[in-house]
Amino acid sequence: MEKTGTANKNKVLRILLVFVIAFSLFTTAGVKTAEAAANNDNEIMPCFKSILSVSYCITIDGIKAHVSGTILAQYLTDLQITLELQKYKKADGWYTVQLWAEAARNGATSLSGTEYINIFSKYRLRATFKADKETCTRIMYPED
């Protein structure tokens, strides 16, 4: 009789331990999500098979806008970069004032460009990166 009682107690303790571990995992996941939200790091990033990484930048230097972009692929493939310098108009919203494009069959490619701008207007960079059938589009605003 005692062995059955001890076996039942061990079974209950094991089940209780499983619930405690499971609860602690969910609590930790919630904390991580709260930390990400507090850091404004809540963007969902897709997982790409062809694109390893992209980088892009826009800087305003007086009356010139400088834009650049780079794409790295997981393997040799068809790559394409399109950089659009866009200007904001109240009536029309954002529209492209200058476009630069580069295509290559490679593991990496880069592109940069410079354009004269009106210092009283708002500008941004729209960068589109393609590798195989994957497309990644990013928007960047210059620092004030």
PDB file of C-alpha atoms in Angstrom, residues 7-109:
ATOM      1  CA  ALA A   7       4.194   6.344  -6.516  1.00  0.00           C
ATOM      2  CA  ASN A   8       1.073   8.524  -6.676  1.00  0.00           C
ATOM      3  CA  LYS A   9       2.849  11.330  -4.800  1.00  0.00           C
ATOM      4  CA  ASN A  10       5.818  11.128  -7.209  1.00  0.00           C
ATOM      5  CA  LYS A  11       3.452  11.221 -10.190  1.00  0.00           C
ATOM      6  CA  VAL A  12       1.669  14.295  -8.787  1.00  0.00           C
ATOM      7  CA  LEU A  13       5.012  15.996  -8.104  1.00  0.00           C
ATOM      8  CA  ARG A  14       6.181  15.305 -11.659  1.00  0.00           C
ATOM      9  CA  ILE A  15       2.996  16.757 -13.131  1.00  0.00           C
ATOM     10  CA  LEU A  16       3.278  19.781 -10.858  1.00  0.00           C
ATOM     11  CA  LEU A  17       6.907  20.262 -11.908  1.00  0.00           C
ATOM     12  CA  VAL A  18       5.917  20.164 -15.606  1.00  0.00           C
ATOM     13  CA  PHE A  19       3.291  22.888 -15.015  1.00  0.00           C
ATOM     14  CA  VAL A  20       5.782  25.061 -13.117  1.00  0.00           C
ATOM     15  CA  ILE A  21       8.356  24.779 -15.915  1.00  0.00           C
ATOM     16  CA  ALA A  22       5.767  25.481 -18.609  1.00  0.00           C
ATOM     17  CA  PHE A  23       4.429  28.496 -16.694  1.00  0.00           C
ATOM     18  CA  SER A  24       7.922  29.920 -16.232  1.00  0.00           C
ATOM     19  CA  LEU A  25       8.602  29.619 -19.992  1.00  0.00           C
ATOM     20  CA  PHE A  26       5.444  31.560 -20.874  1.00  0.00           C
ATOM     21  CA  THR A  27       6.247  34.204 -18.260  1.00  0.00           C
ATOM     22  CA  THR A  28       9.737  34.676 -19.715  1.00  0.00           C
ATOM     23  CA  ALA A  29       8.325  35.021 -23.232  1.00  0.00           C
ATOM     24  CA  GLY A  30       5.940  37.720 -22.007  1.00  0.00           C
ATOM     25  CA  VAL A  31       8.791  39.644 -20.395  1.00  0.00           C
ATOM     26  CA  LYS A  32      10.813  39.504 -23.612  1.00  0.00           C
ATOM     27  CA  THR A  33       7.826  40.840 -25.573  1.00  0.00           C
ATOM     28  CA  ALA A  34       7.335  43.656 -23.062  1.00  0.00           C
ATOM     29  CA  GLU A  35      11.040  44.558 -23.303  1.00  0.00           C
ATOM     30  CA  ALA A  36      10.855  44.618 -27.097  1.00  0.00           C
ATOM     31  CA  ALA A  37       7.782  46.871 -27.014  1.00  0.00           C
ATOM     32  CA  ALA A  38       9.447  49.209 -24.518  1.00  0.00           C
ATOM     33  CA  ASN A  39      12.473  49.507 -26.811  1.00  0.00           C
ATOM     34  CA  ASN A  40      10.293  50.088 -29.913  1.00  0.00           C
ATOM     35  CA  ASP A  41      11.851  46.888 -31.236  1.00  0.00           C
ATOM     36  CA  ASN A  42       8.574  45.301 -32.261  1.00  0.00           C
ATOM     37  CA  GLU A  43       9.108  45.133 -36.015  1.00  0.00           C
ATOM     38  CA  ILE A  44       8.507  41.705 -37.459  1.00  0.00           C
ATOM     39  CA  MET A  45      11.481  40.777 -39.586  1.00  0.00           C
ATOM     40  CA  PRO A  46      10.960  38.203 -42.347  1.00  0.00           C
ATOM     41  CA  CYS A  47      13.348  35.309 -42.748  1.00  0.00           C
ATOM     42  CA  PHE A  48      14.932  35.357 -46.203  1.00  0.00           C
ATOM     43  CA  LYS A  49      16.467  32.415 -48.033  1.00  0.00           C
ATOM     44  CA  SER A  50      18.442  34.411 -50.613  1.00  0.00           C
ATOM     45  CA  ILE A  51      19.067  37.767 -48.904  1.00  0.00           C
ATOM     46  CA  LEU A  52      21.682  37.596 -46.164  1.00  0.00           C
ATOM     47  CA  SER A  53      21.649  41.301 -45.257  1.00  0.00           C
ATOM     48  CA  VAL A  54      20.912  44.767 -46.580  1.00  0.00           C
ATOM     49  CA  SER A  55      22.188  48.172 -45.544  1.00  0.00           C
ATOM     50  CA  TYR A  56      21.031  51.598 -46.686  1.00  0.00           C
ATOM     51  CA  CYS A  57      21.634  55.223 -45.759  1.00  0.00           C
ATOM     52  CA  ILE A  58      20.568  58.769 -46.559  1.00  0.00           C
ATOM     53  CA  THR A  59      22.421  61.875 -45.425  1.00  0.00           C
ATOM     54  CA  ILE A  60      21.720  65.507 -46.168  1.00  0.00           C
ATOM     55  CA  ASP A  61      24.759  67.749 -46.507  1.00  0.00           C
ATOM     56  CA  GLY A  62      23.641  71.315 -47.227  1.00  0.00           C
ATOM     57  CA  ILE A  63      22.029  71.255 -50.664  1.00  0.00           C
ATOM     58  CA  LYS A  64      23.032  67.660 -51.470  1.00  0.00           C
ATOM     59  CA  ALA A  65      21.383  64.377 -50.578  1.00  0.00           C
ATOM     60  CA  HIS A  66      23.642  61.314 -50.524  1.00  0.00           C
ATOM     61  CA  VAL A  67      22.070  57.846 -50.700  1.00  0.00           C
ATOM     62  CA  SER A  68      23.614  54.393 -50.662  1.00  0.00           C
ATOM     63  CA  GLY A  69      22.606  50.758 -50.427  1.00  0.00           C
ATOM     64  CA  THR A  70      24.254  47.348 -50.264  1.00  0.00           C
ATOM     65  CA  ILE A  71      22.864  43.834 -50.527  1.00  0.00           C
ATOM     66  CA  LEU A  72      24.623  40.610 -49.534  1.00  0.00           C
ATOM     67  CA  ALA A  73      23.225  37.297 -50.739  1.00  0.00           C
ATOM     68  CA  GLN A  74      23.461  33.831 -49.214  1.00  0.00           C
ATOM     69  CA  TYR A  75      24.890  32.569 -52.513  1.00  0.00           C
ATOM     70  CA  LEU A  76      25.666  33.787 -56.048  1.00  0.00           C
ATOM     71  CA  THR A  77      22.419  34.932 -57.619  1.00  0.00           C
ATOM     72  CA  ASP A  78      20.737  37.748 -59.541  1.00  0.00           C
ATOM     73  CA  LEU A  79      20.733  40.879 -57.386  1.00  0.00           C
ATOM     74  CA  GLN A  80      19.092  44.244 -57.888  1.00  0.00           C
ATOM     75  CA  ILE A  81      19.141  47.484 -55.892  1.00  0.00           C
ATOM     76  CA  THR A  82      16.834  50.423 -56.531  1.00  0.00           C
ATOM     77  CA  LEU A  83      17.355  53.625 -54.551  1.00  0.00           C
ATOM     78  CA  GLU A  84      14.692  56.315 -54.758  1.00  0.00           C
ATOM     79  CA  LEU A  85      15.181  59.797 -53.372  1.00  0.00           C
ATOM     80  CA  GLN A  86      11.653  60.868 -52.501  1.00  0.00           C
ATOM     81  CA  LYS A  87      10.315  64.356 -51.742  1.00  0.00           C
ATOM     82  CA  TYR A  88       7.211  65.200 -49.725  1.00  0.00           C
ATOM     83  CA  LYS A  89       4.454  67.488 -51.036  1.00  0.00           C
ATOM     84  CA  LYS A  90       1.376  68.169 -48.931  1.00  0.00           C
ATOM     85  CA  ALA A  91      -0.979  67.743 -51.866  1.00  0.00           C
ATOM     86  CA  ASP A  92       0.647  64.632 -53.370  1.00  0.00           C
ATOM     87  CA  GLY A  93       2.457  62.891 -50.513  1.00  0.00           C
ATOM     88  CA  TRP A  94       5.795  61.208 -51.257  1.00  0.00           C
ATOM     89  CA  TYR A  95       7.005  61.056 -54.854  1.00  0.00           C
ATOM     90  CA  THR A  96      10.298  60.038 -56.465  1.00  0.00           C
ATOM     91  CA  VAL A  97      12.592  62.849 -57.644  1.00  0.00           C
ATOM     92  CA  GLN A  98      15.629  60.708 -58.516  1.00  0.00           C
ATOM     93  CA  LEU A  99      16.098  56.980 -59.056  1.00  0.00           C
ATOM     94  CA  TRP A 100      19.283  54.921 -59.154  1.00  0.00           C
ATOM     95  CA  ALA A 101      19.339  51.218 -60.076  1.00  0.00           C
ATOM     96  CA  GLU A 102      21.994  48.506 -60.207  1.00  0.00           C
ATOM     97  CA  ALA A 103      21.737  44.854 -61.229  1.00  0.00           C
ATOM     98  CA  ALA A 104      24.376  42.154 -60.955  1.00  0.00           C
ATOM     99  CA  ARG A 105      24.825  38.404 -60.813  1.00  0.00           C
ATOM    100  CA  ASN A 106      26.969  38.215 -57.762  1.00  0.00           C
ATOM    101  CA  GLY A 107      27.064  37.556 -54.031  1.00  0.00           C
ATOM    102  CA  ALA A 108      26.995  41.265 -53.207  1.00  0.00           C
ATOM    103  CA  THR A 109      26.439  44.603 -54.873  1.00  0.00           C
TER     104      THR A 109
END
